[in-house]
mmCIF file of C-alpha atoms in Angstrom:
data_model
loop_
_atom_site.group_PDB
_atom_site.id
_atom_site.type_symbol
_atom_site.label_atom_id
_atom_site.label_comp_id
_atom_site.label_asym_id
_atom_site.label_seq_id
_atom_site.Cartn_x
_atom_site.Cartn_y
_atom_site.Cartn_z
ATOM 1 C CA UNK A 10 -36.809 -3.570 44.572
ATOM 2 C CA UNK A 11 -38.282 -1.270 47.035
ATOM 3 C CA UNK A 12 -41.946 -0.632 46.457
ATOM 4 C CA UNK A 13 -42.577 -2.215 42.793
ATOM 5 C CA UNK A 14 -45.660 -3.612 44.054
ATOM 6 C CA UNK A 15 -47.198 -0.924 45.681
ATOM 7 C CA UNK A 16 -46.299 0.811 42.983
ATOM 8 C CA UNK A 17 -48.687 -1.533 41.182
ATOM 9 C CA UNK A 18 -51.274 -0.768 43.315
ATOM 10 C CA UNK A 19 -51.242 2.436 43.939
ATOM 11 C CA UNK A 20 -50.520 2.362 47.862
ATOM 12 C CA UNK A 21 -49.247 6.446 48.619
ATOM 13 C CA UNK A 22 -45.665 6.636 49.023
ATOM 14 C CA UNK A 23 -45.639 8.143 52.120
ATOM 15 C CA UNK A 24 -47.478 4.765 53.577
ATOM 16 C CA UNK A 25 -44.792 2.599 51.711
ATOM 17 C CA UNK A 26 -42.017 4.582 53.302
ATOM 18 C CA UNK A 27 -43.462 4.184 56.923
ATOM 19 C CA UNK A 28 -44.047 0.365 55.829
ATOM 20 C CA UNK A 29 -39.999 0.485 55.406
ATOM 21 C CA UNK A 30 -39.169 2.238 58.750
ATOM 22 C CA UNK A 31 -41.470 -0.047 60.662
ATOM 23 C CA UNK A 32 -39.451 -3.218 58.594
ATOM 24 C CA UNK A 33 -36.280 -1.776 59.964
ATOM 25 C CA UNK A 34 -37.251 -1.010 63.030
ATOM 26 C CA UNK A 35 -38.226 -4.864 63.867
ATOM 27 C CA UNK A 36 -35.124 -5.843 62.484
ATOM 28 C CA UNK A 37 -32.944 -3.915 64.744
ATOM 29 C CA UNK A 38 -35.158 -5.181 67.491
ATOM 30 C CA UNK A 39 -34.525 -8.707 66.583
ATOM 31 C CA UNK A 40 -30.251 -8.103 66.130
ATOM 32 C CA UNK A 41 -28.047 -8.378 68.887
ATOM 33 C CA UNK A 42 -25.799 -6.865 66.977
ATOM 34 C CA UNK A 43 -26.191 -3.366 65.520
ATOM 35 C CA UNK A 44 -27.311 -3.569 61.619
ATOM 36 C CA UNK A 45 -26.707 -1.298 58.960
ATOM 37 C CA UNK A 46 -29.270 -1.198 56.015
ATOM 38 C CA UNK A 47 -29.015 -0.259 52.461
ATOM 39 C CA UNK A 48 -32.590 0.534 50.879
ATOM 40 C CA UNK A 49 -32.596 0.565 47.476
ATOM 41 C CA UNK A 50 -35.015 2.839 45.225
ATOM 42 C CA UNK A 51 -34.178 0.209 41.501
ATOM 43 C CA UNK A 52 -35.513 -0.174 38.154
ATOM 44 C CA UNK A 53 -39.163 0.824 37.285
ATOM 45 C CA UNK A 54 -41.367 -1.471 36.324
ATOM 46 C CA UNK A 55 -43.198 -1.125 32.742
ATOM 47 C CA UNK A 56 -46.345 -3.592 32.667
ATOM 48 C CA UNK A 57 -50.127 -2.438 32.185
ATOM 49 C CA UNK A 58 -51.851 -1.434 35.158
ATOM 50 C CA UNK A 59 -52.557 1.819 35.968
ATOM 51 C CA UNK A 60 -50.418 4.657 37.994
ATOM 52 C CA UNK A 61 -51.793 6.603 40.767
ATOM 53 C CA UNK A 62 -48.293 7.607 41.815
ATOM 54 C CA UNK A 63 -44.809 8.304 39.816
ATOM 55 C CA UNK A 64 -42.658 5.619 40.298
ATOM 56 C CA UNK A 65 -39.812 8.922 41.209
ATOM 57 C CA UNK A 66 -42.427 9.711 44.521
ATOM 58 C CA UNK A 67 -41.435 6.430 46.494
ATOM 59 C CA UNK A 68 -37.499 7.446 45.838
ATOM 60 C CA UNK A 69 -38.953 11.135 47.280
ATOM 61 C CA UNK A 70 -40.875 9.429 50.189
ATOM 62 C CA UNK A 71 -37.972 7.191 51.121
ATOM 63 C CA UNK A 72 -35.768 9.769 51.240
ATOM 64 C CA UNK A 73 -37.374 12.114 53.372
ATOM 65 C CA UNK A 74 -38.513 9.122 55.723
ATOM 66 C CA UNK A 75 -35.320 7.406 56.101
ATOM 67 C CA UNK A 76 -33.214 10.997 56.734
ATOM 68 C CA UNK A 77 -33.254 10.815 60.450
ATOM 69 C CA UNK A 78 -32.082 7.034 60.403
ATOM 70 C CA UNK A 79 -28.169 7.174 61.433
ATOM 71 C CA UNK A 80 -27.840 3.081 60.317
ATOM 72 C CA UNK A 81 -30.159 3.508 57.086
ATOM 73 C CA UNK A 82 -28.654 4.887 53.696
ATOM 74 C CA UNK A 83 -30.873 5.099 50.244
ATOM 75 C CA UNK A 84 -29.739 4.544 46.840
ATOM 76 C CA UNK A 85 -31.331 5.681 44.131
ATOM 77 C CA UNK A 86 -30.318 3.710 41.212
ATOM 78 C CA UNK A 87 -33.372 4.052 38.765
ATOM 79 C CA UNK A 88 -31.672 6.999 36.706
ATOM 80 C CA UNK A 89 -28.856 4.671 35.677
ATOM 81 C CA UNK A 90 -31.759 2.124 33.889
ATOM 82 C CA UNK A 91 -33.594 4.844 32.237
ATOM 83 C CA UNK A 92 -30.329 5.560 30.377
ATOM 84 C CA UNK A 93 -30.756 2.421 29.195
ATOM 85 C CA UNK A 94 -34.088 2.611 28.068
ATOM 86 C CA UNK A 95 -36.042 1.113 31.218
ATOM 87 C CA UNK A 96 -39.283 1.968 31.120
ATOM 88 C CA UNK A 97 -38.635 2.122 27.656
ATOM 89 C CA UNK A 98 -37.520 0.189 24.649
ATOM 90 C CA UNK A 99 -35.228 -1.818 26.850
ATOM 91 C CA UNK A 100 -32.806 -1.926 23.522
ATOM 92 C CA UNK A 101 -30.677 -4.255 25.802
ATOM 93 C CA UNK A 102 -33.166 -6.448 26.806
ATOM 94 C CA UNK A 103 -32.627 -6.259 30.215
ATOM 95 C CA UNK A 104 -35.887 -6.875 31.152
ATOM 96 C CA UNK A 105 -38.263 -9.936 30.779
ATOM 97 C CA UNK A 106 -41.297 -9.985 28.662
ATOM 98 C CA UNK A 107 -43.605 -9.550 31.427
ATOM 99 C CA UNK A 108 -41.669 -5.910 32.014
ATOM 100 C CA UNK A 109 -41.840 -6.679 35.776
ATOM 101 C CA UNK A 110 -38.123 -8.583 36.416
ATOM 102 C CA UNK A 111 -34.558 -8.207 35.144
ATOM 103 C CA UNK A 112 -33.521 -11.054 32.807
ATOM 104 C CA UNK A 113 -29.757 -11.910 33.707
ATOM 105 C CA UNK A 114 -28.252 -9.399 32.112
ATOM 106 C CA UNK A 115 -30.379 -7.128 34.034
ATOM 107 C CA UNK A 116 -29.254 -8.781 37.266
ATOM 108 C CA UNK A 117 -25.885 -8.149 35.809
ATOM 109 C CA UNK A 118 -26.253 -4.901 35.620
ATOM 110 C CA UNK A 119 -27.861 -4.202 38.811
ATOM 111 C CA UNK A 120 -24.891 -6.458 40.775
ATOM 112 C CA UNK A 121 -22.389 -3.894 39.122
ATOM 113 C CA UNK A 122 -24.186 -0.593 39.528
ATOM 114 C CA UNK A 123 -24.136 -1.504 43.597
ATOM 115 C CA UNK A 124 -20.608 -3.594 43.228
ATOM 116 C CA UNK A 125 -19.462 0.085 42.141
ATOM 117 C CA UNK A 126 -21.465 1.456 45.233
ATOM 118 C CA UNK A 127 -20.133 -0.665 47.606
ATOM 119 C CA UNK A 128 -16.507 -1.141 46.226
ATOM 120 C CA UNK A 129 -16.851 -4.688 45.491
ATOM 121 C CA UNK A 130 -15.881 -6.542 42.824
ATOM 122 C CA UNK A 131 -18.023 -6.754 39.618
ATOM 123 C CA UNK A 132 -19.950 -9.422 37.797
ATOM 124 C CA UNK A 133 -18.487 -9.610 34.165
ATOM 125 C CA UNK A 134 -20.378 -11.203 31.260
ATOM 126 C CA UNK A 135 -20.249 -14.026 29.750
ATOM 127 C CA UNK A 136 -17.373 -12.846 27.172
ATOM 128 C CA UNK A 137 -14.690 -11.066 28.609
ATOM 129 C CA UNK A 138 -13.632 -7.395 27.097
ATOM 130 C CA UNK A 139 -12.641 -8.046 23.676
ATOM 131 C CA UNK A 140 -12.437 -11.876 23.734
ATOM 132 C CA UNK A 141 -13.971 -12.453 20.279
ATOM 133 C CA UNK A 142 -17.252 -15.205 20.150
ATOM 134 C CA UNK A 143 -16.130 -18.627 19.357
ATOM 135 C CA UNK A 144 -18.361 -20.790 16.820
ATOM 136 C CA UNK A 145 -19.848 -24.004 18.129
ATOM 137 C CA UNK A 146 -21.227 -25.020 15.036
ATOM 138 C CA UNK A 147 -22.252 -22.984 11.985
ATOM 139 C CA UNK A 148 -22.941 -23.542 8.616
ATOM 140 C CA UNK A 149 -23.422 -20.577 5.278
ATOM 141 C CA UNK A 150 -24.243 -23.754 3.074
ATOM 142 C CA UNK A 151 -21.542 -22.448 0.693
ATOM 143 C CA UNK A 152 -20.590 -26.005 -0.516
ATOM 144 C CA UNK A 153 -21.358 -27.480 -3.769
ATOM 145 C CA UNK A 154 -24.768 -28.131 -4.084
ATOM 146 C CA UNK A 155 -26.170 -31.602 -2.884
ATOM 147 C CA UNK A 156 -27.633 -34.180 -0.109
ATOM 148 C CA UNK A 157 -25.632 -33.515 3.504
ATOM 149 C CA UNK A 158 -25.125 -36.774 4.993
ATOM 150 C CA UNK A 159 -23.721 -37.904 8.488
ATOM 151 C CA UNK A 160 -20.104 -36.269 7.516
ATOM 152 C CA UNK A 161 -20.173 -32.627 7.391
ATOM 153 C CA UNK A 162 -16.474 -31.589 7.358
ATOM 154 C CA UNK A 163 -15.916 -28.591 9.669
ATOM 155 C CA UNK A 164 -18.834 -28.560 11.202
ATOM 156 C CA UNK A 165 -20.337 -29.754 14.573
ATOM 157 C CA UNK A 166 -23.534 -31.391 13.436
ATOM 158 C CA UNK A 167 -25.850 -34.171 14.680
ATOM 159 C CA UNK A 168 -28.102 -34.847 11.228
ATOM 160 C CA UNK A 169 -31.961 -35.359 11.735
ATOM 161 C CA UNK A 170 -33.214 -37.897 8.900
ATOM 162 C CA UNK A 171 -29.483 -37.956 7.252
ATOM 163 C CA UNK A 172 -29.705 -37.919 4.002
ATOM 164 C CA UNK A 173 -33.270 -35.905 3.967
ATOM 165 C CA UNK A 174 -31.526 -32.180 3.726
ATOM 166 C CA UNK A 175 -29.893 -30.618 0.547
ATOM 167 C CA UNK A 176 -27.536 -27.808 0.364
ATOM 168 C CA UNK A 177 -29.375 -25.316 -3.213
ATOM 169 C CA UNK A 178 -27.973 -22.236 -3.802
ATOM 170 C CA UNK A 179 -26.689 -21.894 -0.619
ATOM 171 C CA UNK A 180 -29.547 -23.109 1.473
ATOM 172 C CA UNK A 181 -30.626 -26.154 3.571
ATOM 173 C CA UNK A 182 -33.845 -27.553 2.411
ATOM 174 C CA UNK A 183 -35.636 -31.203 3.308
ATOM 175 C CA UNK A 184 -35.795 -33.225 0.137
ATOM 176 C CA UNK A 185 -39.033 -34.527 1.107
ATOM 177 C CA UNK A 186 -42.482 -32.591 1.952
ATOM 178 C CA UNK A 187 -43.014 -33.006 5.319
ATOM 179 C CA UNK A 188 -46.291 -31.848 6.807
ATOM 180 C CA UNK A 189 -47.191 -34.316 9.742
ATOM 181 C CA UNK A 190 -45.154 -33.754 12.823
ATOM 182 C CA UNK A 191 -41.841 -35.435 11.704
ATOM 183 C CA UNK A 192 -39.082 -33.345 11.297
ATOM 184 C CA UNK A 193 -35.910 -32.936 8.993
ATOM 185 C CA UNK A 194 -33.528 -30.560 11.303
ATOM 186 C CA UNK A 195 -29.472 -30.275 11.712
ATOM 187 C CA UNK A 196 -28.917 -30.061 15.638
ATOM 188 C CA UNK A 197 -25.745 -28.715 16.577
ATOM 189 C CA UNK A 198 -23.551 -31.157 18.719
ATOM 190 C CA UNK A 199 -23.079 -28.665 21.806
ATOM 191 C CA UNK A 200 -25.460 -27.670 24.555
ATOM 192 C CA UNK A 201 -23.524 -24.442 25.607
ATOM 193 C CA UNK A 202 -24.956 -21.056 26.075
ATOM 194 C CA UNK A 203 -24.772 -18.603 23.094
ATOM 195 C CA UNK A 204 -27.013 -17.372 20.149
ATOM 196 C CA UNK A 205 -28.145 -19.344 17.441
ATOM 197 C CA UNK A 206 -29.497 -17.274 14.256
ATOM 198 C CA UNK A 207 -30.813 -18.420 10.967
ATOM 199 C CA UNK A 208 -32.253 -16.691 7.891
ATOM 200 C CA UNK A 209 -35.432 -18.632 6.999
ATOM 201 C CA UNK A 210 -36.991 -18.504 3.686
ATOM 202 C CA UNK A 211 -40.194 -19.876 3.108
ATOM 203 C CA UNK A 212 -42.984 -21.406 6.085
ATOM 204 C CA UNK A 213 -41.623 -24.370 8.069
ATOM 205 C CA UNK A 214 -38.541 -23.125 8.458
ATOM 206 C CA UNK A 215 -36.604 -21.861 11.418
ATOM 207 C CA UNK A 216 -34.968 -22.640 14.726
ATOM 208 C CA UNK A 217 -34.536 -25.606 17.075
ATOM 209 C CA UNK A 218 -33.766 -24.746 20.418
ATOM 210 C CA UNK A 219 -33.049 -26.610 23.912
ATOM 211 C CA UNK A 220 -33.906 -30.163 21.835
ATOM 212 C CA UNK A 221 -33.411 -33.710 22.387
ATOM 213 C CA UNK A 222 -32.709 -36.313 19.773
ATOM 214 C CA UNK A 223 -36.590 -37.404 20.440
ATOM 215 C CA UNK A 224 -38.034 -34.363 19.306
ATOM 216 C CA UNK A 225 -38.484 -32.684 22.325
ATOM 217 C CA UNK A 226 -37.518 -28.922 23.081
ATOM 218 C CA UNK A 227 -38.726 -25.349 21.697
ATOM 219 C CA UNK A 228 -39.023 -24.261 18.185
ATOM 220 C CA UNK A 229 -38.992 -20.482 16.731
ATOM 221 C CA UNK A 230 -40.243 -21.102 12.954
ATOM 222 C CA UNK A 231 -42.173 -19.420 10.349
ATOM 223 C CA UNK A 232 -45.164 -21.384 11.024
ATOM 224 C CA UNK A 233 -47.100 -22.942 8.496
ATOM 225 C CA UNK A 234 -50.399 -22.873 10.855
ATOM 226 C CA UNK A 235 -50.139 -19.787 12.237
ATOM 227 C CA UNK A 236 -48.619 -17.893 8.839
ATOM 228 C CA UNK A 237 -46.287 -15.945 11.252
ATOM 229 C CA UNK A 238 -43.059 -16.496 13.727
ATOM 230 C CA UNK A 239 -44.062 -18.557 16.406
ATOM 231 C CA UNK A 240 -42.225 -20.169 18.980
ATOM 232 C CA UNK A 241 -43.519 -23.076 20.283
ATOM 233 C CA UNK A 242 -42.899 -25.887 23.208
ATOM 234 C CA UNK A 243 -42.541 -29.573 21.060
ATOM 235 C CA UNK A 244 -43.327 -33.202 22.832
ATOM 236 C CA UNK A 245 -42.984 -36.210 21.060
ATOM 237 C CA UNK A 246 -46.864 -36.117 20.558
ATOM 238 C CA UNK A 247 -46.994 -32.707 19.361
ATOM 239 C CA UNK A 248 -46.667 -28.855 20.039
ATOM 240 C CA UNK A 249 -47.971 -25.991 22.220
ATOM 241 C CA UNK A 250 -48.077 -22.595 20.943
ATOM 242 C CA UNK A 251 -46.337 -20.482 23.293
ATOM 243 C CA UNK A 252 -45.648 -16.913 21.472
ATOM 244 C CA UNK A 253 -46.860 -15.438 18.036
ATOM 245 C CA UNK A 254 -44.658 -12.676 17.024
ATOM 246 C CA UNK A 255 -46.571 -9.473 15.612
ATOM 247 C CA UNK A 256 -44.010 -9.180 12.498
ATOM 248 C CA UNK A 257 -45.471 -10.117 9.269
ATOM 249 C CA UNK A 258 -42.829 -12.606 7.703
ATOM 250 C CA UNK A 259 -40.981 -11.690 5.257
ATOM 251 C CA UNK A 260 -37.888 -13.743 2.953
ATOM 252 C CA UNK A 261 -34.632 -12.478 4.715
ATOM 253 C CA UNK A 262 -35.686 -12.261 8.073
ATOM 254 C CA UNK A 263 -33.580 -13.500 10.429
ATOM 255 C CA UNK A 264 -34.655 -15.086 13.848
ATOM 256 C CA UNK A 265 -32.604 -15.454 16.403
ATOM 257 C CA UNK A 266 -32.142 -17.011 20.255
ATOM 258 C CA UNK A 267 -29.858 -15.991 22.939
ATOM 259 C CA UNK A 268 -29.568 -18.843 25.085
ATOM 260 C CA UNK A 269 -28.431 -17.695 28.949
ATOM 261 C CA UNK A 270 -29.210 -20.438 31.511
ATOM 262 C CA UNK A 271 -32.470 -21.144 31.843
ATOM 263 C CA UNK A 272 -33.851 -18.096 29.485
ATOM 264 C CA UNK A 273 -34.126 -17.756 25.824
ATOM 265 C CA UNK A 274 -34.903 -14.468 24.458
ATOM 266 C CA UNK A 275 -36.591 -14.345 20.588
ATOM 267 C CA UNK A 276 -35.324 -12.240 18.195
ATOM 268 C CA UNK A 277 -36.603 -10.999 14.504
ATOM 269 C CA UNK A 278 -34.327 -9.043 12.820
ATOM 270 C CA UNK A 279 -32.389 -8.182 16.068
ATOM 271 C CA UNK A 280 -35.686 -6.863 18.040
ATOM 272 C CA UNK A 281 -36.268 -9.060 21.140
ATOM 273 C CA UNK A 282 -39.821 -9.516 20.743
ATOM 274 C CA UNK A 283 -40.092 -12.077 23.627
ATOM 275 C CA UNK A 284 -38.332 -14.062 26.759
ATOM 276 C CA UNK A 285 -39.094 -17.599 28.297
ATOM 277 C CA UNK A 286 -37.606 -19.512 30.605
ATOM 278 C CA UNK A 287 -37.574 -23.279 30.418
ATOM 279 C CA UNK A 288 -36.307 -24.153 34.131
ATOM 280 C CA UNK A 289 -33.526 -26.555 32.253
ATOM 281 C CA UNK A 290 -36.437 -28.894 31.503
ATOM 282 C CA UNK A 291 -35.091 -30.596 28.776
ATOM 283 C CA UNK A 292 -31.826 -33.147 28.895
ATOM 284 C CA UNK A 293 -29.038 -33.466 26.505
ATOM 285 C CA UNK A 294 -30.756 -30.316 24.699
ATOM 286 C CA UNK A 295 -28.844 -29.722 21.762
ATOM 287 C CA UNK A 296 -29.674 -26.418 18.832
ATOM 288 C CA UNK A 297 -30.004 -26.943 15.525
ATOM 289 C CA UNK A 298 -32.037 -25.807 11.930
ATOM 290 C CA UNK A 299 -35.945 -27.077 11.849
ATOM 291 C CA UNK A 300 -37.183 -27.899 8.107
ATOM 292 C CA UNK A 301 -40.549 -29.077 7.868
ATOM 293 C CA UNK A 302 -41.227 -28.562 4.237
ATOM 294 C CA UNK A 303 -39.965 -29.637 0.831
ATOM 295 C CA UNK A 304 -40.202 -25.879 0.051
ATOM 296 C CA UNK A 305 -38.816 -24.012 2.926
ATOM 297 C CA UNK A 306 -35.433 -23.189 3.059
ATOM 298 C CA UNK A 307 -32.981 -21.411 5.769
ATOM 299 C CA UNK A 308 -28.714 -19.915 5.196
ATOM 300 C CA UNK A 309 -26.554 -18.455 7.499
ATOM 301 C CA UNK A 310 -27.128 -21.046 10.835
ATOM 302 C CA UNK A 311 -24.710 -20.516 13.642
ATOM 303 C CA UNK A 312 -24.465 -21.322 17.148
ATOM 304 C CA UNK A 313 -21.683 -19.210 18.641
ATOM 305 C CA UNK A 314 -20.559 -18.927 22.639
ATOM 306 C CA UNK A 315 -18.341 -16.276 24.408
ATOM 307 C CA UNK A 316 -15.520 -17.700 26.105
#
């Protein structure tokens, strides 16, 4: 991404584009064979700092720089992301929470947008064209009301404190009030990629993501503490607070996670509100339904994949 951080700082275009020609230049030098370059004017960045220049004056600098270059060609891609909403509401969430780099569908997109250029084969996403989502595990807690023990029939479940979760009026809820760090969850038995949504009622209730049998992994709950959505990093000693959504929590909400390698983006009601990646730091991670409290309550958990 040509010039993003001199776009940053405010260097003047017209020194970024000599910056380029000098780059090429040394390159050349250093090839003994003759090199042709691609320079590619991408995405703008979106964070807060404060813009001497329009991020369209590099593309303008570039081009008029790089005109008398017979091995240098520019592309201009940065029209094809604002259709999208970058800078913007980034409605696909293309973009990482820090509005600086592409998440990996934005990497996606960008290896498809040039693989068109180029007349290369493209990337495609996780789910083919029309191959429908396949559910991992899931659960609408439309069974007669009562405890849900070790055997859940039809479902992929690995039950935390068996015994300790009730299916009411259509819900999962803990039988017991828990308020200490121990935790009454349903983890799902697969560790695959895919989104797992729940509609939580009530604080202490919400999602388990990227978690081990001992406890550890990330949680997006309604959080008792905080009174809002937070997602937080869990240890077997504890939790860090790593997000607060702003939303104010409301019964019906649903949160969400999509789950793509290493990133997890947060969802309330559909809106990504934020993106972290965990590096794969956890082992046998698994996904599942968090219940901390006698009280809270969540419907409609499922874990689905694209295949």
């Amino acid at each position: 991404m040509i010039g993003s951080n001199d776009f940053a700082s405010s260097t003047a275009p017209a020194i970024v584009a000599s910056q380029v020609v000098q780059r090429i230049g040394w390159i050349d030098a250093a090839s003994q064979k003759p090199v042709g370059h691609m320079v590619v004017h991408s995405f703008e960045r979106y964070d807060a700092f404060t813009r001497g220049y329009a991020w369209f004056d590099y593309s303008i600098a570039l081009r008029a720089t790089l005109a008398g270059l017979e091995n240098v060609s520019l592309v201009d891609i940065s029209d094809q992301f604002k259709a999208v909403g970058i800078p913007s509401t980034d409605p696909l969430t293309l973009m990482m929470a820090a509005k600086i780099h592409l998440t990996y569908a934005g990497q996606r997109m960008l290896a498809n947008i040039m693989g068109n250029i180029l007349g290369v084969p493209t990337l495609a996403a996780t789910a083919g064209a029309g191959t429908a989502f396949v559910a991992l595990a899931y659960d609408k807690f439309n069974r007669p009301d009562g405890a849900l023990g070790a055997a859940l029939s039809g479902q992929s479940w690995q039950p935390n404190h068996s015994g300790q979760i009730l299916v009411s009026g259509n819900a999962a809820k803990a039988t017991a009030d828990n308020t200490g760090f121990g935790w009454h969850a349903l983890l799902a038995s697969t560790s695959s990629d895919g989104t797992d949504r729940v509609k939580a009622g009530g604080a202490g209730a919400g999602l388990l993501v990227r978690c081990n049998p001992a406890g550890e992994g990330y949680s997006f709950i309604h959080s008792v503490v905080a009174g809002a959505y937070r997602f937080s990093r869990r240890t077997v000693g504890g939790y860090t607070a790593i997000y607060t959504a702003p939303q104010i929590p409301a019964i019906g909400d649903e949160l969400s996670v999509d789950l793509d390698g290493d990133a997890m983006v947060l969802r309330v009601n559909g809106s990504a509100v934020y993106t972290h990646r965990d590096n794969n730091d956890i082992t046998l991670a698994r996904h599942g339904i968090l219940l901390m409290l006698a009280t809270s309550s969540a419907e409609s958990f499922g874990h689905v994949l694209s295949v």
